[in-house]
């Protein structure tokens, strides 16, 4: 199997999907001739023509709004929002329109769109290139929310998302585009070419939506993570020596609750980690669900490690980012509680 | 250099408020037949003035005059009158049904019937409207069953939308009627996307977007114009200027622009204004715009100048913000009466025939209503199940919703 | 003290604030001459002139965007969004701009605005007149989020919000405008004139932001509620006979955690109720916090009763609305767990 | 009636791509001095054509000609040249600093210096700009200390924004420079709100909004025009058309409208286009628009026609999407050279003096840089504390943030 970066995997997913289905179209800001500021759509316009892959005006509302109209027509638009931080202008179209179209028309019209966007911090992007807005979508009935953590899953999940009959928010942790990142910004990063999850099948394959995966089995404690935090969790577990079971959620909505509950019932302890700010983050839902479903198995409160409740700062990036030390502290505390 | 004058804050105000005497004398109404009819491939820049005029066909005498006349046959005109009368009769019954507590909410079309009824006739099967809540004429003129509309309004057991939507938020793909949202403006840009899709697939279908005067202020309006202009989407972008947005007169949305059609000028999109109470004019302009779209000439922006005679909705009482007699002073008259008079002048219709038709239509509407009420009304009789509430959020019900349905015991 | 409806109380708060401070301006759709579709601003234009209270174009982005500019100038805009369901077009201005202005300019510019909006269901308003989007704001650092449950608090909290130096989202449960509503739609509703919380001081007074209140002391179980659900909780407690302590949160962000923790440590059980959809609702944050802070005092998992994870339906309103029966079931189950 | 022709999807394309030969011959450039200068209280409808022309003052010979000439004294012109040269020199140093790893990000102004530098001179103290990231000339021409700018860029211990913001997202109330957002377009409508507030308070201050060609597509642009038009806000709405939005040529945002200024026509807002590389023309037009605002005549929309010579930012490489030599072919020349030539023609300047000034400015910039670097750079030396990260989210720190700060141990 070829090894590739997450960018190549994402591009590959769109390529395969466009190849197989004429109805798949790709557009967004700078995604056409140039191939996207992260180059995720590079070459697609050249291969499939300007009607299938094209530049959009800088209007996120319009990008999603026209995609909804196209989807109602029968196309399968896969659009890019340049950074997740810029999705808010499209929020009304996503929440009031895409998410409810099937329901309110009783299936008369449907909205199979994918909205891709780079998410998360760790690149000194400041307030407007670092946000993790997943919880603003997991509260919206009718949406699916996906966060891949490696090239293999990114390709398989994106193909699933494009083939899905409902709207999917596809959040790409930009810090992982070129390699897994364990939160140690002062150490060199491994490239995906050196990592087994950089191995990606050629052609068509899928990773199903709604299924989590146990990245590392363990007996002492369950860590629930997604995206970049999967590797931070691995580092924290390794550094503390705690035998943690690490679950990579992959899809946040709908959530694979069974995998979570089975693990926590086994370990009796649970730590949730995410980059987004703590309050009302997706970790709140996870903690609430775990205590609801595993209360009598829990030895300690479910702990959350998350971004602080401040805007994402520039200079203090590594004070803000929930790195291995902070996660490790939560692991230790949860073990000792 | 500094001016010592202090600034003043300007808030536009309507000419009159309750207690005052309605006065539309400052609204310039061009003579019927006086506006040119350019070829559909005209350079938009050559017809900028049309955004400030009003295309009219029916004159005071009830004759059809000028270059925009003659797009409909005698039979089509008579049918058009029936459509408008049906919509008006339907509205009256449903307003009453709401007052009787048979549903929670209703919105009528009084005075604006020509816009949606005549526009619908310019479309082909497969074309798609993205309507607001005030274009039920698209359904009626398109032959959608009245009973189905009522079932939706009643949220009853036969409601095609399973009770999930607010009354009048119809949806019918087969009838080229996109699911109404309830959020203003959102669908204007979706119409553009639908049209772009048709062009991407090299099909021949076109789309029509709909928006109210007040809602042109929304961001989606801008997005629609930007995308339509850039990709030359085969779409007709319709602005229904009925002078009011709930209690807010059109000057608040329009600002200093003179007209709503003028908004198209900055996008290089041909912008036409038309007498929205003139069935013939509406049809002629719609046909022109549809032809442009179908011929790959791109979008057209059309402003229909009309007047909202009734309340905004059953939750509204306009006497609080405008003179009660304002609608009578409205200079463009009543669309039903104007078409009726035209047919009479043409010798195709008579007062007796009109009365008789009115009675027939009332019968049809009443019998549809009886039929619908067999399936229940909002608070009585058959209704969609609580189970239906959990269906259709996704194509396939995810585990958490299945658990919740179970918890609900349904 | 005069008794009044919540509408009158809210109007009174704006009146008092406009009277005391020339910089307070009020605008929004239909709020000028007409006085708002719920009549909350009736008479203000007549009293303070068109420069202080005026109609806005139908553009929520513009309403909030211009309010931010005005606040930066030194005004204190209190704007109305006609229904909370229509706030999404303004979401970017709220999240990216209002919430972060103080932080990103290091206090050079600030944003003392209040965004009022009717929220919640129970009026057969369907998908677009019934939503409870509070959790979409509680995740946003820099905002305050307030939900009053009665005329007294509505006035005192709104005056506090207008005087607050930071942006406040002020959600008005429209089902409570004319009287407390216990969730029994088939029974007559008491008017505020018959309820002690309809008693509202004249003139200026404040209810502080960030302070919850115990509506009903109790020993067996803590109910966390806000807005309409306070009365549903009261009904459910009365009907089940469970001696519940009912906390009316009033402000969701910042949250009065101390009051919550003290109560749950006392009762050992906790049920959270809200109208918004369950997943990633504000109840998730509450459940997460309660188990974090009271884990060793809890006798049962923290239960959540909330709107189902569907769009708000029209005909099935009373199947959707978390009424006293459903809340009562959760109370009983939590007592029995 | 149905057309059998199938639709085609249209996507605008720039004239040339990498490998091609730049060709601006299709861009009509009116002669300097040829566009009229209407009185400030002109009826917007009377000057619609100005949205399609270009106001220019400096001709090929370096002379100032026509009705828009003569708004600046000799000293002011020389100072203007210094401002532009300072901005260019500052940009060069900071680009380099970024490459040296002293900061994470930088955006330069190359080719667009005249726009912000000349505009600033038309304002009075108390007026407020709502800038994008490409108007640092507003600060430099306004006398904001270079060291402060650099401290912000370095996110060092003296950063006035405490390291919280991305480099170049300056903020200074005292210097009439609103905190830059980073989200495109959002501030355009805030500028209108600020201006409305000034009118509400019967003050005399005016606002200036700024937006890029690409960002005019954003919804905030529409909201700004709607509110400015309705309330006649005292605001100058500036569009900097530098031909590119990252890799996207201006035709994608502009669509069929011909120009960006034309967007104002549909709002009844006077819309002017100006040679953005002509310091004198920019100043004259800014002065005209500012006077309108200050005289309670309402908003003006101004499009500055210029060219982004450099990369979009330090993260961008334009050779991937446009010919490397495109900037050399740009017909409006270089703003610094054009003003320099004008001063030389006028006998107020010389090549020697220019070189000497360049050297002086470089000295000033370098010494500011040294001063700033004493306070640290992004990864070295003094930096804002982690404690600063928790401050200023609210006026008063709420309990949950206090707990978090404690947890962070800072
Ligand atoms: C986004 C949004 N904002 C506000 C509303 C509330 N609202 C419903 S109808 C209406 C007035 C619309 O006026 P107009 O566009 O002129 O259409 P008309 O009712 O006159 O047909 C308003 C403000 C809404 N439905 N959606
Ligand atoms: C809402 C939003 N969408 C997208 C971006 C990403 N972005 C940053 S600059 C830019 C191009 C802007 O082009 P233009 O408006 O022409 O300004 P210029 O950079 O040319 O000065 C884009 C798309 C953003 N910052 N904000
Ligand atoms: Mg209207
Ligand atoms: Mg640009």
PDB file of N, CA, C and O and ligand atoms in Angstrom, chain A residues 92, chain B residues 107 112 132-135 182-186 211-216 218 240-246 248 308 312, chain C residues 29-30 58 60 82-83 85-87 89 128-129, ligand 1:
ATOM      1  N   UNK A  92     -25.920  29.674   9.241  1.00  0.00           N
ATOM      2  CA  UNK A  92     -27.372  29.633   9.041  1.00  0.00           C
ATOM      3  C   UNK A  92     -27.741  28.640   7.940  1.00  0.00           C
ATOM      4  O   UNK A  92     -28.671  27.844   8.099  1.00  0.00           O
TER       5      UNK A  92
ATOM      6  N   UNK B 107     -51.059  32.344   6.238  1.00  0.00           N
ATOM      7  CA  UNK B 107     -50.604  33.563   5.546  1.00  0.00           C
ATOM      8  C   UNK B 107     -51.314  33.653   4.209  1.00  0.00           C
ATOM      9  O   UNK B 107     -51.300  32.702   3.427  1.00  0.00           O
ATOM     10  N   UNK B 112     -51.852  39.952  -4.219  1.00  0.00           N
ATOM     11  CA  UNK B 112     -50.612  39.527  -4.877  1.00  0.00           C
ATOM     12  C   UNK B 112     -50.814  38.272  -5.717  1.00  0.00           C
ATOM     13  O   UNK B 112     -49.840  37.621  -6.112  1.00  0.00           O
ATOM     14  N   UNK B 132     -41.080  31.722  -1.362  1.00  0.00           N
ATOM     15  CA  UNK B 132     -41.329  32.135   0.014  1.00  0.00           C
ATOM     16  C   UNK B 132     -42.736  31.632   0.362  1.00  0.00           C
ATOM     17  O   UNK B 132     -43.376  30.930  -0.426  1.00  0.00           O
ATOM     18  N   UNK B 133     -43.220  32.063   1.511  1.00  0.00           N
ATOM     19  CA  UNK B 133     -44.538  31.631   1.984  1.00  0.00           C
ATOM     20  C   UNK B 133     -45.681  32.335   1.270  1.00  0.00           C
ATOM     21  O   UNK B 133     -46.832  32.126   1.626  1.00  0.00           O
ATOM     22  N   UNK B 134     -45.375  33.211   0.304  1.00  0.00           N
ATOM     23  CA  UNK B 134     -46.472  33.946  -0.313  1.00  0.00           C
ATOM     24  C   UNK B 134     -46.551  33.697  -1.815  1.00  0.00           C
ATOM     25  O   UNK B 134     -46.836  34.605  -2.606  1.00  0.00           O
ATOM     26  N   UNK B 135     -46.261  32.441  -2.202  1.00  0.00           N
ATOM     27  CA  UNK B 135     -46.381  32.075  -3.616  1.00  0.00           C
ATOM     28  C   UNK B 135     -47.150  30.781  -3.815  1.00  0.00           C
ATOM     29  O   UNK B 135     -46.806  29.957  -4.660  1.00  0.00           O
ATOM     30  N   UNK B 182     -38.928  29.113   5.912  1.00  0.00           N
ATOM     31  CA  UNK B 182     -39.356  29.867   7.093  1.00  0.00           C
ATOM     32  C   UNK B 182     -38.296  30.878   7.493  1.00  0.00           C
ATOM     33  O   UNK B 182     -38.592  31.896   8.101  1.00  0.00           O
ATOM     34  N   UNK B 183     -37.031  30.568   7.190  1.00  0.00           N
ATOM     35  CA  UNK B 183     -35.968  31.550   7.382  1.00  0.00           C
ATOM     36  C   UNK B 183     -35.895  32.388   6.118  1.00  0.00           C
ATOM     37  O   UNK B 183     -35.725  31.844   5.025  1.00  0.00           O
ATOM     38  N   UNK B 184     -36.006  33.667   6.265  1.00  0.00           N
ATOM     39  CA  UNK B 184     -36.084  34.534   5.099  1.00  0.00           C
ATOM     40  C   UNK B 184     -34.795  34.514   4.290  1.00  0.00           C
ATOM     41  O   UNK B 184     -33.705  34.525   4.847  1.00  0.00           O
ATOM     42  N   UNK B 185     -34.945  34.504   2.991  1.00  0.00           N
ATOM     43  CA  UNK B 185     -33.806  34.747   2.108  1.00  0.00           C
ATOM     44  C   UNK B 185     -32.969  33.531   1.770  1.00  0.00           C
ATOM     45  O   UNK B 185     -32.419  33.447   0.670  1.00  0.00           O
ATOM     46  N   UNK B 186     -32.891  32.588   2.688  1.00  0.00           N
ATOM     47  CA  UNK B 186     -31.970  31.458   2.527  1.00  0.00           C
ATOM     48  C   UNK B 186     -32.100  30.755   1.185  1.00  0.00           C
ATOM     49  O   UNK B 186     -31.116  30.261   0.646  1.00  0.00           O
ATOM     50  N   UNK B 211     -38.151  36.154  -3.283  1.00  0.00           N
ATOM     51  CA  UNK B 211     -37.800  36.869  -2.051  1.00  0.00           C
ATOM     52  C   UNK B 211     -38.724  38.080  -1.903  1.00  0.00           C
ATOM     53  O   UNK B 211     -39.214  38.603  -2.905  1.00  0.00           O
ATOM     54  N   UNK B 212     -38.969  38.499  -0.660  1.00  0.00           N
ATOM     55  CA  UNK B 212     -39.800  39.686  -0.430  1.00  0.00           C
ATOM     56  C   UNK B 212     -38.968  40.958  -0.415  1.00  0.00           C
ATOM     57  O   UNK B 212     -37.742  40.899  -0.281  1.00  0.00           O
ATOM     58  N   UNK B 213     -39.620  42.100  -0.544  1.00  0.00           N
ATOM     59  CA  UNK B 213     -38.915  43.383  -0.506  1.00  0.00           C
ATOM     60  C   UNK B 213     -38.067  43.507   0.763  1.00  0.00           C
ATOM     61  O   UNK B 213     -36.879  43.833   0.701  1.00  0.00           O
ATOM     62  N   UNK B 214     -38.676  43.201   1.905  1.00  0.00           N
ATOM     63  CA  UNK B 214     -37.944  43.326   3.158  1.00  0.00           C
ATOM     64  C   UNK B 214     -36.748  42.396   3.205  1.00  0.00           C
ATOM     65  O   UNK B 214     -35.676  42.758   3.698  1.00  0.00           O
ATOM     66  N   UNK B 215     -36.913  41.208   2.659  1.00  0.00           N
ATOM     67  CA  UNK B 215     -35.876  40.179   2.760  1.00  0.00           C
ATOM     68  C   UNK B 215     -34.708  40.411   1.814  1.00  0.00           C
ATOM     69  O   UNK B 215     -33.675  39.751   1.944  1.00  0.00           O
ATOM     70  N   UNK B 216     -34.847  41.331   0.848  1.00  0.00           N
ATOM     71  CA  UNK B 216     -33.683  41.627   0.002  1.00  0.00           C
ATOM     72  C   UNK B 216     -32.535  42.166   0.838  1.00  0.00           C
ATOM     73  O   UNK B 216     -31.393  42.160   0.403  1.00  0.00           O
ATOM     74  N   UNK B 218     -31.433  40.781   3.422  1.00  0.00           N
ATOM     75  CA  UNK B 218     -30.673  39.646   3.963  1.00  0.00           C
ATOM     76  C   UNK B 218     -29.417  39.357   3.132  1.00  0.00           C
ATOM     77  O   UNK B 218     -29.377  39.594   1.923  1.00  0.00           O
ATOM     78  N   UNK B 240     -40.616  40.111  -4.762  1.00  0.00           N
ATOM     79  CA  UNK B 240     -42.011  40.533  -4.659  1.00  0.00           C
ATOM     80  C   UNK B 240     -42.061  41.729  -3.705  1.00  0.00           C
ATOM     81  O   UNK B 240     -41.980  41.575  -2.491  1.00  0.00           O
ATOM     82  N   UNK B 241     -42.186  42.910  -4.291  1.00  0.00           N
ATOM     83  CA  UNK B 241     -42.259  44.134  -3.490  1.00  0.00           C
ATOM     84  C   UNK B 241     -43.724  44.448  -3.210  1.00  0.00           C
ATOM     85  O   UNK B 241     -44.405  45.081  -4.012  1.00  0.00           O
ATOM     86  N   UNK B 242     -44.188  43.980  -2.074  1.00  0.00           N
ATOM     87  CA  UNK B 242     -45.581  44.241  -1.685  1.00  0.00           C
ATOM     88  C   UNK B 242     -45.660  45.400  -0.688  1.00  0.00           C
ATOM     89  O   UNK B 242     -46.617  45.517   0.060  1.00  0.00           O
ATOM     90  N   UNK B 243     -44.640  46.225  -0.692  1.00  0.00           N
ATOM     91  CA  UNK B 243     -44.594  47.489   0.063  1.00  0.00           C
ATOM     92  C   UNK B 243     -44.357  47.324   1.558  1.00  0.00           C
ATOM     93  O   UNK B 243     -43.960  48.282   2.220  1.00  0.00           O
ATOM     94  N   UNK B 244     -44.602  46.159   2.110  1.00  0.00           N
ATOM     95  CA  UNK B 244     -44.484  45.997   3.546  1.00  0.00           C
ATOM     96  C   UNK B 244     -43.725  44.723   3.914  1.00  0.00           C
ATOM     97  O   UNK B 244     -43.821  43.708   3.213  1.00  0.00           O
ATOM     98  N   UNK B 245     -43.012  44.795   5.015  1.00  0.00           N
ATOM     99  CA  UNK B 245     -42.372  43.637   5.642  1.00  0.00           C
ATOM    100  C   UNK B 245     -42.880  43.651   7.084  1.00  0.00           C
ATOM    101  O   UNK B 245     -42.390  44.424   7.904  1.00  0.00           O
ATOM    102  N   UNK B 246     -43.873  42.834   7.355  1.00  0.00           N
ATOM    103  CA  UNK B 246     -44.641  42.967   8.597  1.00  0.00           C
ATOM    104  C   UNK B 246     -44.981  44.448   8.774  1.00  0.00           C
ATOM    105  O   UNK B 246     -45.688  44.998   7.916  1.00  0.00           O
ATOM    106  N   UNK B 248     -42.920  46.979   8.704  1.00  0.00           N
ATOM    107  CA  UNK B 248     -41.855  47.847   8.219  1.00  0.00           C
ATOM    108  C   UNK B 248     -42.071  48.190   6.746  1.00  0.00           C
ATOM    109  O   UNK B 248     -42.129  47.288   5.908  1.00  0.00           O
ATOM    110  N   UNK B 308     -49.434  44.292  -0.356  1.00  0.00           N
ATOM    111  CA  UNK B 308     -49.966  43.283   0.562  1.00  0.00           C
ATOM    112  C   UNK B 308     -51.238  43.845   1.189  1.00  0.00           C
ATOM    113  O   UNK B 308     -51.177  44.625   2.135  1.00  0.00           O
ATOM    114  N   UNK B 312     -49.945  40.663   7.583  1.00  0.00           N
ATOM    115  CA  UNK B 312     -48.764  39.853   7.282  1.00  0.00           C
ATOM    116  C   UNK B 312     -49.072  38.364   7.432  1.00  0.00           C
ATOM    117  O   UNK B 312     -48.750  37.550   6.577  1.00  0.00           O
TER     118      UNK B 312
ATOM    119  N   UNK C  29     -35.759  44.431  13.897  1.00  0.00           N
ATOM    120  CA  UNK C  29     -36.851  44.344  12.926  1.00  0.00           C
ATOM    121  C   UNK C  29     -38.190  44.638  13.604  1.00  0.00           C
ATOM    122  O   UNK C  29     -38.542  43.990  14.594  1.00  0.00           O
ATOM    123  N   UNK C  30     -38.906  45.604  13.082  1.00  0.00           N
ATOM    124  CA  UNK C  30     -40.246  45.966  13.566  1.00  0.00           C
ATOM    125  C   UNK C  30     -40.264  46.531  14.983  1.00  0.00           C
ATOM    126  O   UNK C  30     -41.331  46.620  15.589  1.00  0.00           O
ATOM    127  N   UNK C  58     -34.140  43.851   7.417  1.00  0.00           N
ATOM    128  CA  UNK C  58     -34.130  42.432   7.799  1.00  0.00           C
ATOM    129  C   UNK C  58     -32.771  41.844   7.449  1.00  0.00           C
ATOM    130  O   UNK C  58     -32.573  41.237   6.395  1.00  0.00           O
ATOM    131  N   UNK C  60     -29.920  40.267  10.066  1.00  0.00           N
ATOM    132  CA  UNK C  60     -29.466  40.058  11.442  1.00  0.00           C
ATOM    133  C   UNK C  60     -27.973  40.314  11.559  1.00  0.00           C
ATOM    134  O   UNK C  60     -27.500  40.828  12.575  1.00  0.00           O
ATOM    135  N   UNK C  82     -35.713  38.910  16.015  1.00  0.00           N
ATOM    136  CA  UNK C  82     -37.160  38.692  16.149  1.00  0.00           C
ATOM    137  C   UNK C  82     -37.516  37.342  16.786  1.00  0.00           C
ATOM    138  O   UNK C  82     -38.439  37.255  17.595  1.00  0.00           O
ATOM    139  N   UNK C  83     -36.798  36.315  16.412  1.00  0.00           N
ATOM    140  CA  UNK C  83     -36.893  34.999  17.064  1.00  0.00           C
ATOM    141  C   UNK C  83     -35.475  34.446  17.154  1.00  0.00           C
ATOM    142  O   UNK C  83     -34.675  34.665  16.236  1.00  0.00           O
ATOM    143  N   UNK C  85     -34.491  31.695  16.522  1.00  0.00           N
ATOM    144  CA  UNK C  85     -34.293  30.868  15.329  1.00  0.00           C
ATOM    145  C   UNK C  85     -33.651  31.651  14.182  1.00  0.00           C
ATOM    146  O   UNK C  85     -33.193  31.050  13.214  1.00  0.00           O
ATOM    147  N   UNK C  86     -33.665  32.983  14.268  1.00  0.00           N
ATOM    148  CA  UNK C  86     -33.136  33.808  13.183  1.00  0.00           C
ATOM    149  C   UNK C  86     -31.818  34.474  13.551  1.00  0.00           C
ATOM    150  O   UNK C  86     -31.391  35.427  12.913  1.00  0.00           O
ATOM    151  N   UNK C  87     -31.178  33.954  14.577  1.00  0.00           N
ATOM    152  CA  UNK C  87     -29.928  34.587  15.012  1.00  0.00           C
ATOM    153  C   UNK C  87     -28.728  34.093  14.191  1.00  0.00           C
ATOM    154  O   UNK C  87     -27.686  34.731  14.144  1.00  0.00           O
ATOM    155  N   UNK C  89     -27.850  34.033  11.041  1.00  0.00           N
ATOM    156  CA  UNK C  89     -27.157  34.918  10.087  1.00  0.00           C
ATOM    157  C   UNK C  89     -26.200  35.888  10.783  1.00  0.00           C
ATOM    158  O   UNK C  89     -25.271  36.385  10.164  1.00  0.00           O
ATOM    159  N   UNK C 128     -39.191  27.034  13.073  1.00  0.00           N
ATOM    160  CA  UNK C 128     -38.530  28.330  12.952  1.00  0.00           C
ATOM    161  C   UNK C 128     -39.040  29.376  13.949  1.00  0.00           C
ATOM    162  O   UNK C 128     -38.752  30.555  13.808  1.00  0.00           O
ATOM    163  N   UNK C 129     -39.808  28.942  14.950  1.00  0.00           N
ATOM    164  CA  UNK C 129     -40.230  29.875  16.002  1.00  0.00           C
ATOM    165  C   UNK C 129     -40.191  29.196  17.366  1.00  0.00           C
ATOM    166  O   UNK C 129     -40.971  29.530  18.246  1.00  0.00           O
TER     167      UNK C 129
HETATM  168  C1  LIG E   1     -34.004  35.235   8.985  1.00  0.00           C
HETATM  169  C2  LIG E   1     -35.357  35.722   9.385  1.00  0.00           C
HETATM  170  N1  LIG E   1     -35.485  36.891  10.037  1.00  0.00           N
HETATM  171  C3  LIG E   1     -36.699  37.326  10.442  1.00  0.00           C
HETATM  172  C4  LIG E   1     -37.835  36.598  10.178  1.00  0.00           C
HETATM  173  C5  LIG E   1     -39.214  37.073  10.682  1.00  0.00           C
HETATM  174  N2  LIG E   1     -40.047  37.531   9.576  1.00  0.00           N
HETATM  175  C6  LIG E   1     -40.936  36.706   8.984  1.00  0.00           C
HETATM  176  S1  LIG E   1     -41.701  37.416   7.685  1.00  0.00           S
HETATM  177  C7  LIG E   1     -40.886  38.866   7.900  1.00  0.00           C
HETATM  178  C8  LIG E   1     -41.108  40.010   6.941  1.00  0.00           C
HETATM  179  C9  LIG E   1     -40.734  39.686   5.533  1.00  0.00           C
HETATM  180  O1  LIG E   1     -41.070  40.723   4.666  1.00  0.00           O
HETATM  181  P1  LIG E   1     -40.930  40.583   3.101  1.00  0.00           P
HETATM  182  O2  LIG E   1     -39.598  40.015   2.745  1.00  0.00           O
HETATM  183  O3  LIG E   1     -41.234  41.912   2.506  1.00  0.00           O
HETATM  184  O4  LIG E   1     -42.009  39.502   2.655  1.00  0.00           O
HETATM  185  P2  LIG E   1     -43.588  39.599   2.755  1.00  0.00           P
HETATM  186  O5  LIG E   1     -43.994  39.056   4.080  1.00  0.00           O
HETATM  187  O6  LIG E   1     -43.984  41.006   2.575  1.00  0.00           O
HETATM  188  O7  LIG E   1     -44.108  38.739   1.654  1.00  0.00           O
HETATM  189  C10 LIG E   1     -40.019  38.787   9.006  1.00  0.00           C
HETATM  190  C11 LIG E   1     -39.168  39.887   9.492  1.00  0.00           C
HETATM  191  C12 LIG E   1     -37.661  35.379   9.489  1.00  0.00           C
HETATM  192  N3  LIG E   1     -38.688  34.590   9.163  1.00  0.00           N
HETATM  193  N4  LIG E   1     -36.424  34.976   9.092  1.00  0.00           N
END
